[in-house]
Amino acid sequence: MMKQQSARLETRAGEALTLKGARFEGSLRSTLFEASLEQRFANPFDRHVELIYTFPLPWAAVLLGVDVLIGDRRLSGAVVERKQAEQGYEDAIAEGNTAILLEQNLDGSYTVNLGNLAPGETCVLRLRYAQVLQFEQQGLRLVVPTVIAPRYGDPVADAGLKPHQVVEHDLMVAYPFELSLRIEGALARARIGSPSHPLSMRLKGEGETSAMVVSLARDGQLDRDFILVLDEVVQDSLALCAQDTVQPGAVSVLTSFCPRVPAAEHPLAVKILVDCSGSMQGDSIATARRALQAIVAGLREGERFSLSRFGNTVEHRSRALWRTSAATRLAGQRWTAGLQADLGGTEMEKALDSTLALAGDAAVSLGAEEGAAPVDLLLITDGQIHAIERTVAKARALGHRVFVVGIGSASAEGVLRRLAEETAGACDFVAPGEAVQSAVLRMFARLRSQRMASLELAWPAGVKPVWMSALPGSVFDGDAVTAWARFAQVPDGTVRLVGRRAHAMAPELLGEASLTAVEHDSALNRMAVAAQIETLFAGEGAHSRQALELAVAYQLVSPLTHFLLVETRAEAGKPADMPDLVKVPSMLPAGFGGLGSLDFCIDPCMAPLTVNEAPEHYGSPAAASGAYLDFDDPFDAPVVLRSGRRADRGDTANKAGTYDIPAFLRRSANQDAGQPPRDDPRYWCAEPHYTGLTPLGLTQWLRSHPQAEWPQGHAELRRIGVGAAVLDWLEFVLAEGEGEALVVACFVQAMAQRDVHEALLSDTGTLGRLEALAQRVAAGAALKVIQADPAAEPINARLQVFVAVLRAQSWPDCVFELRDEVTVLG
């Protein structure tokens, strides 16, 4: 007789799955979002198992309750002290009973332990949570995280996770995901879209009772965060009161202000640091390129910026902050074009240290020239690191504001928001396929906002909170400022947000709201208590007795408390042995590490960057100089094209190599006998801001090769080892509209002059020799570069001054600052 097998969910490799899928439901009223996440588990094996699954909840979400259905049995548990819960769980498992333990991990993730699930048994876990969304630049962004991406570092040593809490990933698993959202009130009439999933939307009801019901237009999976964006939202300051559910007469208050902060008077000065570690491969690095292109195009004349990238190591494009000009903007676009996720692990601490220490003197001089011009840091990353504690401490100690653009289908929102908030910066996010311009414009608005030295809340006369959450270290125009407070009695009146600018005598009113009537809203009240617990835990350590008592009294899962459920089984249903441990693997995020790409279906209001977009779309002045950005596909790097008398580059430029080692160092010893070694700093520089031939190295190469082998274009200069800084200076500063072949020929012949080589090679020091050479240049007796083209005369004149300031082991400052040495010396 044929044995029939019931249907079951399997991996692509045919293995049985223990997680059958997830369903998400939520409702959004004003800024308060309440949701439930339903996870469905099953034991497909012929033995008892203990299932362990680690998953994310949104940043600042408060877990309000857990409902459990095992088979057809509805069960309930309680939140108890951590050690008590862990011991109770282990005792229940050892006695053969079913137990569920839900933990909040130190990195903000959650782990559910489902012990002694019988063969063929199912379990449905329903988690209820709430969060307050933040108005940002007239919009709301709702994120439902579904997956935790692999992170760099040691999860146990760096993040404080226990071994069973560490996420494991499996390329072969696929879990279905369903979603239904209800957007109520005025928000139902906002412009709604999703950069992560195609949506199906229908409007229910009319007027004030209307609601927009949002669901997925096609089947989803737990491989990317769900993102919903509401634009064109009218912001209002508010102050909501909720009666306490435990302490009679007590009241919890949520205040949210929408301040208007004027732009700063000083020009922007920002250090841009982009993550090029391995986790950024694929969609993330492509999105980062698009974001950087928009950032560089959005800089205004006279503002200053630097460009750096990091992974295991840090590479700086310049030694100091560039002043924005046509040359530096084009150089920045070229640098962005070559970005690859090829620098290994995410050593963010070292990168912050190196970048924030970059060009300190330049920042001070900028302030002296133009008034207070503090330098900020703009970080572009997916945030996939475990060592967030050390990273935040490093950023805080360095004293710079850190602004973050989070990239990817599952960026570590909690990590990035904490890094930004603890340094008085701000955070924004761009998903693959999402138009980057909006996020970049929002970030520029924050960077250009006037700094406030201090913020405070002014409560009505005679009203004083028992506890209040700390206000943020900074406030930005168009971004909400949210604070929680708890009172012993009902407060009445108007609460005001007041700020004081640096060096200002009088405070300024930034926003005000009337305290509304007290409501019986247990979610709002428990969220206020959760904020108080977080403050106590951070300030007093993991053994804060008050935080523990509050968490137990209000039944809140925290790092100090766990949710525990125990079901006593009949003796006949108990296993004879301890259950087998089965870790539920996580899906890899879509597009992570270059493994595939997201299949987008973008809402019209979230349209991605248009192919062959003209630079005027970005407000770029490149058009005025005869340059434009040309994208073969949305993720391609810009190709800079020039008008005027510039020659066509032809195939030579299109075949540009990526070699970092000059030709004479790649040849064998027999072929290049007597050539200088690469480890000699006189000939080769390997610094974070420049890697390539030194001036002496280039003259040595030219003197060692016949003129027929000399480079004739930028690509050939790059192949022999000339670094990007020199190439950009030749193209964007020296050329001034002339063709590439002419500029390169003049430069090569100038560097090949015997007087230049001997001066650089001199044992008595190059300074005296080159100063003498400069005097000869002024007399017209040196650098007889032969060029029949009259257009070569102004190029050669400027090159004469250029070589006069050369040093054997370093290129002049004008190369790294992308300015004309003639102007400086003249």
mmCIF file of C-alpha atoms in Angstrom, residues 229-497:
data_model
loop_
_atom_site.group_PDB
_atom_site.id
_atom_site.type_symbol
_atom_site.label_atom_id
_atom_site.label_comp_id
_atom_site.label_asym_id
_atom_site.label_seq_id
_atom_site.Cartn_x
_atom_site.Cartn_y
_atom_site.Cartn_z
ATOM 1 C CA VAL A 229 6.975 56.310 2.810
ATOM 2 C CA LEU A 230 4.306 58.960 3.355
ATOM 3 C CA ASP A 231 5.105 62.313 1.733
ATOM 4 C CA GLU A 232 3.443 65.719 1.820
ATOM 5 C CA VAL A 233 2.318 65.235 5.408
ATOM 6 C CA VAL A 234 1.271 68.280 7.431
ATOM 7 C CA GLN A 235 3.194 68.345 10.699
ATOM 8 C CA ASP A 236 1.761 69.592 13.985
ATOM 9 C CA SER A 237 3.276 69.722 17.425
ATOM 10 C CA LEU A 238 1.364 67.580 19.907
ATOM 11 C CA ALA A 239 1.317 66.602 23.585
ATOM 12 C CA LEU A 240 -0.661 63.457 24.453
ATOM 13 C CA CYS A 241 -1.455 62.349 28.000
ATOM 14 C CA ALA A 242 -2.297 58.800 29.134
ATOM 15 C CA GLN A 243 -3.351 57.621 32.580
ATOM 16 C CA ASP A 244 -0.978 55.224 34.272
ATOM 17 C CA THR A 245 -2.182 51.620 34.395
ATOM 18 C CA VAL A 246 -0.266 50.697 37.568
ATOM 19 C CA GLN A 247 0.097 53.852 39.683
ATOM 20 C CA PRO A 248 -3.306 55.518 40.364
ATOM 21 C CA GLY A 249 -3.358 59.204 39.449
ATOM 22 C CA ALA A 250 -0.036 59.141 37.610
ATOM 23 C CA VAL A 251 0.107 60.316 33.995
ATOM 24 C CA SER A 252 2.488 59.658 31.103
ATOM 25 C CA VAL A 253 3.013 62.334 28.436
ATOM 26 C CA LEU A 254 4.311 62.136 24.876
ATOM 27 C CA THR A 255 5.458 65.456 23.384
ATOM 28 C CA SER A 256 6.419 65.876 19.745
ATOM 29 C CA PHE A 257 7.470 69.224 18.259
ATOM 30 C CA CYS A 258 8.015 70.272 14.664
ATOM 31 C CA PRO A 259 10.558 73.092 14.987
ATOM 32 C CA ARG A 260 11.523 75.631 12.372
ATOM 33 C CA VAL A 261 15.251 76.259 12.503
ATOM 34 C CA PRO A 262 16.892 78.805 10.138
ATOM 35 C CA ALA A 263 19.856 77.838 8.007
ATOM 36 C CA ALA A 264 23.326 78.570 9.333
ATOM 37 C CA GLU A 265 25.184 81.593 8.016
ATOM 38 C CA HIS A 266 28.539 79.856 7.593
ATOM 39 C CA PRO A 267 29.266 77.624 4.578
ATOM 40 C CA LEU A 268 29.043 73.870 4.902
ATOM 41 C CA ALA A 269 32.154 71.869 5.782
ATOM 42 C CA VAL A 270 31.699 68.089 5.709
ATOM 43 C CA LYS A 271 33.892 64.995 5.590
ATOM 44 C CA ILE A 272 32.222 62.254 3.535
ATOM 45 C CA LEU A 273 33.052 58.659 4.476
ATOM 46 C CA VAL A 274 31.638 55.749 2.460
ATOM 47 C CA ASP A 275 31.605 52.077 3.427
ATOM 48 C CA CYS A 276 33.342 49.917 0.789
ATOM 49 C CA SER A 277 33.483 46.704 2.836
ATOM 50 C CA GLY A 278 32.399 43.363 1.431
ATOM 51 C CA SER A 279 28.865 43.591 2.863
ATOM 52 C CA MET A 280 28.229 46.560 0.540
ATOM 53 C CA GLN A 281 28.671 44.518 -2.638
ATOM 54 C CA GLY A 282 25.822 44.469 -5.113
ATOM 55 C CA ASP A 283 22.804 46.711 -4.601
ATOM 56 C CA SER A 284 24.257 48.574 -1.619
ATOM 57 C CA ILE A 285 27.417 49.886 -3.301
ATOM 58 C CA ALA A 286 25.377 50.797 -6.389
ATOM 59 C CA THR A 287 22.963 52.788 -4.221
ATOM 60 C CA ALA A 288 25.896 54.395 -2.410
ATOM 61 C CA ARG A 289 27.342 55.573 -5.746
ATOM 62 C CA ARG A 290 24.067 57.203 -6.689
ATOM 63 C CA ALA A 291 23.795 58.858 -3.292
ATOM 64 C CA LEU A 292 27.348 60.201 -3.524
ATOM 65 C CA GLN A 293 26.779 61.551 -7.017
ATOM 66 C CA ALA A 294 23.795 63.501 -5.729
ATOM 67 C CA ILE A 295 25.716 64.678 -2.651
ATOM 68 C CA VAL A 296 28.681 65.995 -4.634
ATOM 69 C CA ALA A 297 26.359 67.665 -7.143
ATOM 70 C CA GLY A 298 24.437 69.308 -4.296
ATOM 71 C CA LEU A 299 27.449 71.059 -2.763
ATOM 72 C CA ARG A 300 27.492 74.819 -3.271
ATOM 73 C CA GLU A 301 30.395 76.936 -4.448
ATOM 74 C CA GLY A 302 32.726 77.770 -1.574
ATOM 75 C CA GLU A 303 31.581 74.916 0.658
ATOM 76 C CA ARG A 304 34.243 72.414 1.687
ATOM 77 C CA PHE A 305 34.284 68.625 1.584
ATOM 78 C CA SER A 306 36.573 65.607 1.662
ATOM 79 C CA LEU A 307 36.063 62.077 0.350
ATOM 80 C CA SER A 308 37.169 58.888 2.098
ATOM 81 C CA ARG A 309 36.291 55.225 1.865
ATOM 82 C CA PHE A 310 36.878 52.363 4.265
ATOM 83 C CA GLY A 311 36.776 48.644 4.952
ATOM 84 C CA ASN A 312 39.722 46.960 6.617
ATOM 85 C CA THR A 313 41.722 50.045 5.675
ATOM 86 C CA VAL A 314 40.952 53.725 5.087
ATOM 87 C CA GLU A 315 41.651 55.611 1.857
ATOM 88 C CA HIS A 316 41.359 59.395 1.602
ATOM 89 C CA ARG A 317 40.966 61.094 -1.756
ATOM 90 C CA SER A 318 42.580 64.295 -0.452
ATOM 91 C CA ARG A 319 44.784 65.409 2.404
ATOM 92 C CA ALA A 320 42.439 68.224 3.382
ATOM 93 C CA LEU A 321 38.953 69.508 2.720
ATOM 94 C CA TRP A 322 38.445 70.655 -0.864
ATOM 95 C CA ARG A 323 36.739 73.942 -1.597
ATOM 96 C CA THR A 324 33.832 73.144 -3.920
ATOM 97 C CA SER A 325 34.513 74.175 -7.501
ATOM 98 C CA ALA A 326 33.931 72.742 -10.951
ATOM 99 C CA ALA A 327 37.268 70.899 -10.710
ATOM 100 C CA THR A 328 36.714 69.365 -7.276
ATOM 101 C CA ARG A 329 33.132 68.432 -8.107
ATOM 102 C CA LEU A 330 34.203 66.603 -11.271
ATOM 103 C CA ALA A 331 37.045 64.899 -9.419
ATOM 104 C CA GLY A 332 34.579 63.804 -6.763
ATOM 105 C CA GLN A 333 32.257 62.368 -9.387
ATOM 106 C CA ARG A 334 35.128 60.448 -10.952
ATOM 107 C CA TRP A 335 36.164 59.098 -7.547
ATOM 108 C CA THR A 336 32.587 58.025 -6.921
ATOM 109 C CA ALA A 337 32.562 56.278 -10.294
ATOM 110 C CA GLY A 338 35.333 53.919 -9.242
ATOM 111 C CA LEU A 339 33.903 52.890 -5.877
ATOM 112 C CA GLN A 340 33.840 49.140 -5.320
ATOM 113 C CA ALA A 341 33.027 47.091 -2.224
ATOM 114 C CA ASP A 342 36.510 45.626 -2.187
ATOM 115 C CA LEU A 343 38.067 46.655 1.134
ATOM 116 C CA GLY A 344 37.221 43.604 3.261
ATOM 117 C CA GLY A 345 35.731 43.941 6.754
ATOM 118 C CA THR A 346 33.928 46.916 8.299
ATOM 119 C CA GLU A 347 36.506 48.505 10.611
ATOM 120 C CA MET A 348 34.331 51.522 11.341
ATOM 121 C CA GLU A 349 36.165 52.663 14.463
ATOM 122 C CA LYS A 350 39.475 53.075 12.646
ATOM 123 C CA ALA A 351 37.744 54.779 9.742
ATOM 124 C CA LEU A 352 36.039 57.330 11.988
ATOM 125 C CA ASP A 353 39.295 58.021 13.809
ATOM 126 C CA SER A 354 41.278 58.512 10.601
ATOM 127 C CA THR A 355 38.636 60.597 8.815
ATOM 128 C CA LEU A 356 37.795 62.869 11.722
ATOM 129 C CA ALA A 357 41.503 63.536 12.240
ATOM 130 C CA LEU A 358 41.841 64.522 8.569
ATOM 131 C CA ALA A 359 42.837 68.127 7.890
ATOM 132 C CA GLY A 360 42.256 69.478 11.378
ATOM 133 C CA ASP A 361 44.303 72.587 10.621
ATOM 134 C CA ALA A 362 42.254 73.260 7.510
ATOM 135 C CA ALA A 363 39.052 73.184 9.531
ATOM 136 C CA VAL A 364 40.479 75.687 12.017
ATOM 137 C CA SER A 365 41.657 78.019 9.288
ATOM 138 C CA LEU A 366 38.256 77.827 7.648
ATOM 139 C CA GLY A 367 36.687 78.959 10.869
ATOM 140 C CA ALA A 368 39.136 81.821 11.150
ATOM 141 C CA GLU A 369 38.390 82.956 7.609
ATOM 142 C CA GLU A 370 34.625 82.729 7.578
ATOM 143 C CA GLY A 371 33.361 82.570 11.143
ATOM 144 C CA ALA A 372 32.259 79.506 13.009
ATOM 145 C CA ALA A 373 32.371 76.687 10.471
ATOM 146 C CA PRO A 374 32.337 73.376 12.362
ATOM 147 C CA VAL A 375 33.180 70.290 10.346
ATOM 148 C CA ASP A 376 30.648 67.443 10.331
ATOM 149 C CA LEU A 377 30.994 63.872 9.121
ATOM 150 C CA LEU A 378 28.601 62.272 6.632
ATOM 151 C CA LEU A 379 28.744 58.476 6.751
ATOM 152 C CA ILE A 380 27.276 56.263 4.007
ATOM 153 C CA THR A 381 27.020 52.625 5.132
ATOM 154 C CA ASP A 382 24.766 49.627 5.696
ATOM 155 C CA GLY A 383 25.846 49.596 9.358
ATOM 156 C CA GLN A 384 26.500 45.863 9.454
ATOM 157 C CA ILE A 385 28.872 45.766 12.421
ATOM 158 C CA HIS A 386 28.718 44.121 15.832
ATOM 159 C CA ALA A 387 31.043 46.532 17.642
ATOM 160 C CA ILE A 388 28.515 49.342 17.967
ATOM 161 C CA GLU A 389 29.418 50.160 21.592
ATOM 162 C CA ARG A 390 33.060 50.877 20.778
ATOM 163 C CA THR A 391 32.140 52.690 17.576
ATOM 164 C CA VAL A 392 29.699 55.024 19.331
ATOM 165 C CA ALA A 393 32.220 55.681 22.096
ATOM 166 C CA LYS A 394 34.907 56.502 19.506
ATOM 167 C CA ALA A 395 32.627 58.887 17.586
ATOM 168 C CA ARG A 396 31.515 60.596 20.788
ATOM 169 C CA ALA A 397 35.106 61.032 21.987
ATOM 170 C CA LEU A 398 36.160 62.618 18.682
ATOM 171 C CA GLY A 399 33.568 65.352 19.152
ATOM 172 C CA HIS A 400 32.114 65.556 15.619
ATOM 173 C CA ARG A 401 28.468 65.293 14.674
ATOM 174 C CA VAL A 402 27.917 62.158 12.578
ATOM 175 C CA PHE A 403 25.206 62.238 9.911
ATOM 176 C CA VAL A 404 24.350 58.852 8.436
ATOM 177 C CA VAL A 405 22.804 57.726 5.162
ATOM 178 C CA GLY A 406 21.808 54.079 5.671
ATOM 179 C CA ILE A 407 22.053 51.938 2.548
ATOM 180 C CA GLY A 408 20.642 48.524 1.651
ATOM 181 C CA SER A 409 17.589 46.267 1.786
ATOM 182 C CA ALA A 410 18.186 45.444 5.465
ATOM 183 C CA SER A 411 20.381 48.210 6.875
ATOM 184 C CA ALA A 412 21.079 48.080 10.601
ATOM 185 C CA GLU A 413 18.729 50.902 11.564
ATOM 186 C CA GLY A 414 19.283 50.596 15.302
ATOM 187 C CA VAL A 415 23.071 50.753 14.931
ATOM 188 C CA LEU A 416 22.976 53.755 12.605
ATOM 189 C CA ARG A 417 20.368 55.750 14.517
ATOM 190 C CA ARG A 418 22.255 55.288 17.736
ATOM 191 C CA LEU A 419 25.520 56.400 16.138
ATOM 192 C CA ALA A 420 23.833 59.542 14.797
ATOM 193 C CA GLU A 421 21.823 60.417 17.898
ATOM 194 C CA GLU A 422 24.692 59.951 20.353
ATOM 195 C CA THR A 423 26.821 62.417 18.374
ATOM 196 C CA ALA A 424 24.015 65.003 17.901
ATOM 197 C CA GLY A 425 23.735 64.110 14.214
ATOM 198 C CA ALA A 426 20.862 62.678 12.176
ATOM 199 C CA CYS A 427 20.045 59.606 10.127
ATOM 200 C CA ASP A 428 18.314 58.945 6.814
ATOM 201 C CA PHE A 429 17.880 55.824 4.694
ATOM 202 C CA VAL A 430 17.894 54.861 1.026
ATOM 203 C CA ALA A 431 16.735 51.437 -0.109
ATOM 204 C CA PRO A 432 17.942 49.872 -3.378
ATOM 205 C CA GLY A 433 15.909 51.331 -6.225
ATOM 206 C CA GLU A 434 14.763 54.309 -4.162
ATOM 207 C CA ALA A 435 15.366 57.789 -5.523
ATOM 208 C CA VAL A 436 18.336 59.188 -3.599
ATOM 209 C CA GLN A 437 17.657 62.857 -4.271
ATOM 210 C CA SER A 438 15.039 63.191 -1.530
ATOM 211 C CA ALA A 439 17.263 61.683 1.141
ATOM 212 C CA VAL A 440 20.233 63.814 0.058
ATOM 213 C CA LEU A 441 18.174 67.012 0.079
ATOM 214 C CA ARG A 442 16.892 66.162 3.554
ATOM 215 C CA MET A 443 20.432 65.550 4.782
ATOM 216 C CA PHE A 444 21.718 68.828 3.320
ATOM 217 C CA ALA A 445 18.872 70.664 5.060
ATOM 218 C CA ARG A 446 20.000 69.180 8.365
ATOM 219 C CA LEU A 447 23.675 69.890 7.766
ATOM 220 C CA ARG A 448 22.885 73.512 6.952
ATOM 221 C CA SER A 449 20.567 74.042 9.929
ATOM 222 C CA GLN A 450 21.604 76.487 12.621
ATOM 223 C CA ARG A 451 23.229 74.737 15.590
ATOM 224 C CA MET A 452 21.563 75.009 18.978
ATOM 225 C CA ALA A 453 23.817 74.981 22.004
ATOM 226 C CA SER A 454 21.057 73.673 24.268
ATOM 227 C CA LEU A 455 17.429 72.519 24.247
ATOM 228 C CA GLU A 456 14.910 72.406 27.080
ATOM 229 C CA LEU A 457 11.192 71.897 27.684
ATOM 230 C CA ALA A 458 9.279 74.628 29.503
ATOM 231 C CA TRP A 459 6.307 73.043 31.261
ATOM 232 C CA PRO A 460 3.285 75.041 32.500
ATOM 233 C CA ALA A 461 3.776 76.966 35.733
ATOM 234 C CA GLY A 462 3.620 74.741 38.778
ATOM 235 C CA VAL A 463 3.995 71.540 36.731
ATOM 236 C CA LYS A 464 7.127 69.457 37.171
ATOM 237 C CA PRO A 465 7.662 65.935 35.813
ATOM 238 C CA VAL A 466 8.730 63.077 38.063
ATOM 239 C CA TRP A 467 10.872 61.838 35.170
ATOM 240 C CA MET A 468 11.601 63.096 31.657
ATOM 241 C CA SER A 469 13.607 61.595 28.818
ATOM 242 C CA ALA A 470 16.711 63.417 27.640
ATOM 243 C CA LEU A 471 16.267 65.819 24.744
ATOM 244 C CA PRO A 472 18.386 65.253 21.634
ATOM 245 C CA GLY A 473 21.743 66.943 21.327
ATOM 246 C CA SER A 474 20.634 68.864 18.249
ATOM 247 C CA VAL A 475 17.518 70.001 16.410
ATOM 248 C CA PHE A 476 16.995 70.297 12.663
ATOM 249 C CA ASP A 477 14.520 72.225 10.584
ATOM 250 C CA GLY A 478 11.600 69.979 9.641
ATOM 251 C CA ASP A 479 12.543 67.049 11.918
ATOM 252 C CA ALA A 480 10.368 66.253 14.913
ATOM 253 C CA VAL A 481 11.764 66.426 18.448
ATOM 254 C CA THR A 482 10.132 63.809 20.692
ATOM 255 C CA ALA A 483 10.296 63.496 24.478
ATOM 256 C CA TRP A 484 8.562 61.394 27.134
ATOM 257 C CA ALA A 485 7.642 62.485 30.654
ATOM 258 C CA ARG A 486 5.836 61.077 33.691
ATOM 259 C CA PHE A 487 3.848 63.106 36.235
ATOM 260 C CA ALA A 488 2.381 62.347 39.643
ATOM 261 C CA GLN A 489 -0.825 64.174 38.667
ATOM 262 C CA VAL A 490 -2.597 65.453 35.560
ATOM 263 C CA PRO A 491 -0.671 68.350 33.942
ATOM 264 C CA ASP A 492 -2.570 71.189 32.309
ATOM 265 C CA GLY A 493 -1.529 74.028 30.000
ATOM 266 C CA THR A 494 1.035 74.495 27.225
ATOM 267 C CA VAL A 495 4.468 72.916 26.956
ATOM 268 C CA ARG A 496 7.160 74.727 24.935
ATOM 269 C CA LEU A 497 10.390 73.633 23.277
#
